[in-house]
Amino acid sequence: QPIANESELIARCLLDKDPRAFSTLVQYYQEPVRQYCRRPLPLAQCTHKEIIIRQYNNLLGKHFPG
């Protein structure tokens, strides 16, 4: 089921750098991201973490190539 306050959580990540808000978003999206990766578990975990970190950095305006 969707997060009721997803926009608020994103705003708290951006404006307040709130780690609890980010953690909530990660928990909500981690399984769909893993499913998307469809790799053997150790690689999926690594890819999953990379995607989460990239998204967090993108939220904060820290863009990296790749």
PDB file of N, CA and C in Angstrom:
ATOM      1  N   GLN A   1       0.845  -1.183   0.000  1.00  0.00           N
ATOM      2  CA  GLN A   1       0.000   0.000   0.000  1.00  0.00           C
ATOM      3  C   GLN A   1       0.883   1.237   0.000  1.00  0.00           C
ATOM      4  N   PRO A   2       0.461   2.303  -0.640  1.00  0.00           N
ATOM      5  CA  PRO A   2       1.292   3.506  -0.778  1.00  0.00           C
ATOM      6  C   PRO A   2       1.542   4.203   0.565  1.00  0.00           C
ATOM      7  N   ILE A   3       2.610   4.963   0.604  1.00  0.00           N
ATOM      8  CA  ILE A   3       2.913   5.794   1.772  1.00  0.00           C
ATOM      9  C   ILE A   3       1.958   6.981   1.726  1.00  0.00           C
ATOM     10  N   ALA A   4       1.264   7.225   2.810  1.00  0.00           N
ATOM     11  CA  ALA A   4       0.275   8.305   2.850  1.00  0.00           C
ATOM     12  C   ALA A   4       0.923   9.680   2.747  1.00  0.00           C
ATOM     13  N   ASN A   5       2.107   9.830   3.283  1.00  0.00           N
ATOM     14  CA  ASN A   5       2.750  11.134   3.337  1.00  0.00           C
ATOM     15  C   ASN A   5       4.089  11.155   2.599  1.00  0.00           C
ATOM     16  N   GLU A   6       4.143  10.522   1.441  1.00  0.00           N
ATOM     17  CA  GLU A   6       5.398  10.429   0.680  1.00  0.00           C
ATOM     18  C   GLU A   6       5.984  11.803   0.372  1.00  0.00           C
ATOM     19  N   SER A   7       5.160  12.741  -0.062  1.00  0.00           N
ATOM     20  CA  SER A   7       5.650  14.093  -0.373  1.00  0.00           C
ATOM     21  C   SER A   7       6.237  14.768   0.859  1.00  0.00           C
ATOM     22  N   GLU A   8       5.593  14.559   1.984  1.00  0.00           N
ATOM     23  CA  GLU A   8       6.106  15.137   3.228  1.00  0.00           C
ATOM     24  C   GLU A   8       7.446  14.515   3.599  1.00  0.00           C
ATOM     25  N   LEU A   9       7.561  13.204   3.430  1.00  0.00           N
ATOM     26  CA  LEU A   9       8.827  12.534   3.734  1.00  0.00           C
ATOM     27  C   LEU A   9       9.941  13.042   2.835  1.00  0.00           C
ATOM     28  N   ILE A  10       9.658  13.208   1.563  1.00  0.00           N
ATOM     29  CA  ILE A  10      10.662  13.729   0.628  1.00  0.00           C
ATOM     30  C   ILE A  10      11.056  15.143   1.024  1.00  0.00           C
ATOM     31  N   ALA A  11      10.078  15.954   1.383  1.00  0.00           N
ATOM     32  CA  ALA A  11      10.372  17.328   1.815  1.00  0.00           C
ATOM     33  C   ALA A  11      11.247  17.320   3.067  1.00  0.00           C
ATOM     34  N   ARG A  12      10.964  16.430   4.000  1.00  0.00           N
ATOM     35  CA  ARG A  12      11.780  16.346   5.221  1.00  0.00           C
ATOM     36  C   ARG A  12      13.204  15.912   4.893  1.00  0.00           C
ATOM     37  N   CYS A  13      13.365  15.040   3.894  1.00  0.00           N
ATOM     38  CA  CYS A  13      14.716  14.654   3.456  1.00  0.00           C
ATOM     39  C   CYS A  13      15.445  15.858   2.874  1.00  0.00           C
ATOM     40  N   LEU A  14      14.753  16.588   2.022  1.00  0.00           N
ATOM     41  CA  LEU A  14      15.373  17.719   1.332  1.00  0.00           C
ATOM     42  C   LEU A  14      15.643  18.906   2.248  1.00  0.00           C
ATOM     43  N   LEU A  15      14.640  19.288   2.996  1.00  0.00           N
ATOM     44  CA  LEU A  15      14.730  20.522   3.776  1.00  0.00           C
ATOM     45  C   LEU A  15      15.393  20.331   5.136  1.00  0.00           C
ATOM     46  N   ASP A  16      15.071  19.233   5.783  1.00  0.00           N
ATOM     47  CA  ASP A  16      15.543  19.020   7.150  1.00  0.00           C
ATOM     48  C   ASP A  16      16.679  18.016   7.252  1.00  0.00           C
ATOM     49  N   LYS A  17      16.987  17.353   6.115  1.00  0.00           N
ATOM     50  CA  LYS A  17      18.004  16.286   6.125  1.00  0.00           C
ATOM     51  C   LYS A  17      17.652  15.246   7.192  1.00  0.00           C
ATOM     52  N   ASP A  18      16.375  14.923   7.291  1.00  0.00           N
ATOM     53  CA  ASP A  18      15.841  14.037   8.320  1.00  0.00           C
ATOM     54  C   ASP A  18      16.149  12.579   7.989  1.00  0.00           C
ATOM     55  N   PRO A  19      17.040  11.933   8.746  1.00  0.00           N
ATOM     56  CA  PRO A  19      17.390  10.539   8.445  1.00  0.00           C
ATOM     57  C   PRO A  19      16.227   9.567   8.672  1.00  0.00           C
ATOM     58  N   ARG A  20      15.312   9.877   9.580  1.00  0.00           N
ATOM     59  CA  ARG A  20      14.170   8.984   9.814  1.00  0.00           C
ATOM     60  C   ARG A  20      13.227   9.005   8.621  1.00  0.00           C
ATOM     61  N   ALA A  21      13.048  10.166   8.010  1.00  0.00           N
ATOM     62  CA  ALA A  21      12.198  10.258   6.823  1.00  0.00           C
ATOM     63  C   ALA A  21      12.819   9.449   5.686  1.00  0.00           C
ATOM     64  N   PHE A  22      14.128   9.581   5.512  1.00  0.00           N
ATOM     65  CA  PHE A  22      14.808   8.820   4.468  1.00  0.00           C
ATOM     66  C   PHE A  22      14.721   7.327   4.743  1.00  0.00           C
ATOM     67  N   SER A  23      14.888   6.941   5.995  1.00  0.00           N
ATOM     68  CA  SER A  23      14.794   5.534   6.362  1.00  0.00           C
ATOM     69  C   SER A  23      13.409   4.968   6.038  1.00  0.00           C
ATOM     70  N   THR A  24      12.379   5.735   6.286  1.00  0.00           N
ATOM     71  CA  THR A  24      11.018   5.298   5.973  1.00  0.00           C
ATOM     72  C   THR A  24      10.852   5.083   4.472  1.00  0.00           C
ATOM     73  N   LEU A  25      11.369   6.003   3.679  1.00  0.00           N
ATOM     74  CA  LEU A  25      11.299   5.855   2.221  1.00  0.00           C
ATOM     75  C   LEU A  25      12.084   4.635   1.752  1.00  0.00           C
ATOM     76  N   VAL A  26      13.264   4.428   2.325  1.00  0.00           N
ATOM     77  CA  VAL A  26      14.079   3.267   1.960  1.00  0.00           C
ATOM     78  C   VAL A  26      13.334   1.983   2.281  1.00  0.00           C
ATOM     79  N   GLN A  27      12.784   1.889   3.470  1.00  0.00           N
ATOM     80  CA  GLN A  27      12.050   0.687   3.860  1.00  0.00           C
ATOM     81  C   GLN A  27      10.883   0.421   2.922  1.00  0.00           C
ATOM     82  N   TYR A  28      10.202   1.480   2.516  1.00  0.00           N
ATOM     83  CA  TYR A  28       9.048   1.309   1.642  1.00  0.00           C
ATOM     84  C   TYR A  28       9.459   0.831   0.243  1.00  0.00           C
ATOM     85  N   TYR A  29      10.546   1.389  -0.286  1.00  0.00           N
ATOM     86  CA  TYR A  29      10.925   1.106  -1.672  1.00  0.00           C
ATOM     87  C   TYR A  29      11.979   0.022  -1.838  1.00  0.00           C
ATOM     88  N   GLN A  30      12.581  -0.474  -0.754  1.00  0.00           N
ATOM     89  CA  GLN A  30      13.695  -1.405  -0.932  1.00  0.00           C
ATOM     90  C   GLN A  30      13.292  -2.701  -1.625  1.00  0.00           C
ATOM     91  N   GLU A  31      12.162  -3.263  -1.303  1.00  0.00           N
ATOM     92  CA  GLU A  31      11.772  -4.518  -1.953  1.00  0.00           C
ATOM     93  C   GLU A  31      11.424  -4.312  -3.428  1.00  0.00           C
ATOM     94  N   PRO A  32      10.665  -3.277  -3.784  1.00  0.00           N
ATOM     95  CA  PRO A  32      10.434  -3.054  -5.223  1.00  0.00           C
ATOM     96  C   PRO A  32      11.725  -2.825  -6.008  1.00  0.00           C
ATOM     97  N   VAL A  33      12.691  -2.147  -5.405  1.00  0.00           N
ATOM     98  CA  VAL A  33      13.972  -1.929  -6.084  1.00  0.00           C
ATOM     99  C   VAL A  33      14.701  -3.258  -6.250  1.00  0.00           C
ATOM    100  N   ARG A  34      14.690  -4.082  -5.210  1.00  0.00           N
ATOM    101  CA  ARG A  34      15.322  -5.405  -5.324  1.00  0.00           C
ATOM    102  C   ARG A  34      14.656  -6.232  -6.409  1.00  0.00           C
ATOM    103  N   GLN A  35      13.344  -6.197  -6.453  1.00  0.00           N
ATOM    104  CA  GLN A  35      12.614  -6.936  -7.482  1.00  0.00           C
ATOM    105  C   GLN A  35      13.016  -6.441  -8.874  1.00  0.00           C
ATOM    106  N   TYR A  36      13.174  -5.136  -9.002  1.00  0.00           N
ATOM    107  CA  TYR A  36      13.559  -4.540 -10.272  1.00  0.00           C
ATOM    108  C   TYR A  36      14.945  -4.999 -10.701  1.00  0.00           C
ATOM    109  N   CYS A  37      15.846  -5.104  -9.748  1.00  0.00           N
ATOM    110  CA  CYS A  37      17.223  -5.494 -10.071  1.00  0.00           C
ATOM    111  C   CYS A  37      17.292  -6.916 -10.620  1.00  0.00           C
ATOM    112  N   ARG A  38      16.526  -7.821 -10.051  1.00  0.00           N
ATOM    113  CA  ARG A  38      16.467  -9.220 -10.490  1.00  0.00           C
ATOM    114  C   ARG A  38      17.843  -9.837 -10.721  1.00  0.00           C
ATOM    115  N   ARG A  39      18.665  -9.729  -9.730  1.00  0.00           N
ATOM    116  CA  ARG A  39      20.008 -10.289  -9.790  1.00  0.00           C
ATOM    117  C   ARG A  39      20.168 -11.283  -8.636  1.00  0.00           C
ATOM    118  N   PRO A  40      21.240 -12.078  -8.659  1.00  0.00           N
ATOM    119  CA  PRO A  40      21.508 -12.923  -7.488  1.00  0.00           C
ATOM    120  C   PRO A  40      21.592 -12.049  -6.235  1.00  0.00           C
ATOM    121  N   LEU A  41      21.170 -12.568  -5.118  1.00  0.00           N
ATOM    122  CA  LEU A  41      20.996 -11.790  -3.894  1.00  0.00           C
ATOM    123  C   LEU A  41      22.179 -10.887  -3.528  1.00  0.00           C
ATOM    124  N   PRO A  42      23.433 -11.374  -3.460  1.00  0.00           N
ATOM    125  CA  PRO A  42      24.511 -10.452  -3.068  1.00  0.00           C
ATOM    126  C   PRO A  42      24.646  -9.269  -4.026  1.00  0.00           C
ATOM    127  N   LEU A  43      24.525  -9.501  -5.313  1.00  0.00           N
ATOM    128  CA  LEU A  43      24.611  -8.412  -6.281  1.00  0.00           C
ATOM    129  C   LEU A  43      23.391  -7.507  -6.174  1.00  0.00           C
ATOM    130  N   ALA A  44      22.219  -8.088  -5.961  1.00  0.00           N
ATOM    131  CA  ALA A  44      21.008  -7.279  -5.822  1.00  0.00           C
ATOM    132  C   ALA A  44      21.112  -6.360  -4.618  1.00  0.00           C
ATOM    133  N   GLN A  45      21.674  -6.861  -3.522  1.00  0.00           N
ATOM    134  CA  GLN A  45      21.821  -6.015  -2.342  1.00  0.00           C
ATOM    135  C   GLN A  45      22.763  -4.851  -2.636  1.00  0.00           C
ATOM    136  N   CYS A  46      23.857  -5.137  -3.317  1.00  0.00           N
ATOM    137  CA  CYS A  46      24.808  -4.096  -3.669  1.00  0.00           C
ATOM    138  C   CYS A  46      24.156  -3.084  -4.601  1.00  0.00           C
ATOM    139  N   THR A  47      23.482  -3.556  -5.628  1.00  0.00           N
ATOM    140  CA  THR A  47      22.817  -2.674  -6.580  1.00  0.00           C
ATOM    141  C   THR A  47      21.730  -1.877  -5.884  1.00  0.00           C
ATOM    142  N   HIS A  48      20.996  -2.528  -5.012  1.00  0.00           N
ATOM    143  CA  HIS A  48      19.924  -1.872  -4.266  1.00  0.00           C
ATOM    144  C   HIS A  48      20.486  -0.716  -3.450  1.00  0.00           C
ATOM    145  N   LYS A  49      21.586  -0.955  -2.752  1.00  0.00           N
ATOM    146  CA  LYS A  49      22.185   0.102  -1.937  1.00  0.00           C
ATOM    147  C   LYS A  49      22.681   1.239  -2.808  1.00  0.00           C
ATOM    148  N   GLU A  50      23.271   0.912  -3.940  1.00  0.00           N
ATOM    149  CA  GLU A  50      23.760   1.950  -4.852  1.00  0.00           C
ATOM    150  C   GLU A  50      22.610   2.822  -5.350  1.00  0.00           C
ATOM    151  N   ILE A  51      21.504   2.194  -5.703  1.00  0.00           N
ATOM    152  CA  ILE A  51      20.337   2.949  -6.177  1.00  0.00           C
ATOM    153  C   ILE A  51      19.814   3.868  -5.085  1.00  0.00           C
ATOM    154  N   ILE A  52      19.705   3.366  -3.866  1.00  0.00           N
ATOM    155  CA  ILE A  52      19.222   4.176  -2.743  1.00  0.00           C
ATOM    156  C   ILE A  52      20.146   5.366  -2.513  1.00  0.00           C
ATOM    157  N   ILE A  53      21.447   5.132  -2.510  1.00  0.00           N
ATOM    158  CA  ILE A  53      22.403   6.217  -2.287  1.00  0.00           C
ATOM    159  C   ILE A  53      22.323   7.246  -3.407  1.00  0.00           C
ATOM    160  N   ARG A  54      22.214   6.786  -4.647  1.00  0.00           N
ATOM    161  CA  ARG A  54      22.104   7.727  -5.771  1.00  0.00           C
ATOM    162  C   ARG A  54      20.835   8.571  -5.659  1.00  0.00           C
ATOM    163  N   GLN A  55      19.729   7.935  -5.280  1.00  0.00           N
ATOM    164  CA  GLN A  55      18.484   8.686  -5.150  1.00  0.00           C
ATOM    165  C   GLN A  55      18.583   9.715  -4.033  1.00  0.00           C
ATOM    166  N   TYR A  56      19.198   9.345  -2.932  1.00  0.00           N
ATOM    167  CA  TYR A  56      19.377  10.291  -1.828  1.00  0.00           C
ATOM    168  C   TYR A  56      20.236  11.468  -2.270  1.00  0.00           C
ATOM    169  N   ASN A  57      21.331  11.171  -2.952  1.00  0.00           N
ATOM    170  CA  ASN A  57      22.199  12.235  -3.444  1.00  0.00           C
ATOM    171  C   ASN A  57      21.475  13.113  -4.463  1.00  0.00           C
ATOM    172  N   ASN A  58      20.633  12.499  -5.295  1.00  0.00           N
ATOM    173  CA  ASN A  58      19.850  13.284  -6.252  1.00  0.00           C
ATOM    174  C   ASN A  58      18.871  14.194  -5.532  1.00  0.00           C
ATOM    175  N   LEU A  59      18.263  13.703  -4.470  1.00  0.00           N
ATOM    176  CA  LEU A  59      17.351  14.539  -3.685  1.00  0.00           C
ATOM    177  C   LEU A  59      18.078  15.759  -3.125  1.00  0.00           C
ATOM    178  N   LEU A  60      19.343  15.552  -2.739  1.00  0.00           N
ATOM    179  CA  LEU A  60      20.119  16.627  -2.148  1.00  0.00           C
ATOM    180  C   LEU A  60      20.835  17.487  -3.193  1.00  0.00           C
ATOM    181  N   GLY A  61      20.659  17.137  -4.471  1.00  0.00           N
ATOM    182  CA  GLY A  61      21.274  17.913  -5.538  1.00  0.00           C
ATOM    183  C   GLY A  61      22.718  17.548  -5.812  1.00  0.00           C
ATOM    184  N   LYS A  62      23.161  16.407  -5.313  1.00  0.00           N
ATOM    185  CA  LYS A  62      24.522  15.945  -5.553  1.00  0.00           C
ATOM    186  C   LYS A  62      24.463  14.928  -6.677  1.00  0.00           C
ATOM    187  N   HIS A  63      24.682  15.373  -7.896  1.00  0.00           N
ATOM    188  CA  HIS A  63      24.548  14.495  -9.053  1.00  0.00           C
ATOM    189  C   HIS A  63      25.904  13.895  -9.429  1.00  0.00           C
ATOM    190  N   PHE A  64      25.894  12.597  -9.649  1.00  0.00           N
ATOM    191  CA  PHE A  64      27.097  11.875 -10.026  1.00  0.00           C
ATOM    192  C   PHE A  64      26.863  11.203 -11.367  1.00  0.00           C
ATOM    193  N   PRO A  65      27.891  11.096 -12.181  1.00  0.00           N
ATOM    194  CA  PRO A  65      27.717  10.417 -13.472  1.00  0.00           C
ATOM    195  C   PRO A  65      27.449   8.935 -13.273  1.00  0.00           C
ATOM    196  N   GLY A  66      26.779   8.356 -14.255  1.00  0.00           N
ATOM    197  CA  GLY A  66      26.559   6.922 -14.221  1.00  0.00           C
ATOM    198  C   GLY A  66      25.215   6.555 -13.969  1.00  0.00           C
TER     199      GLY A  66
END
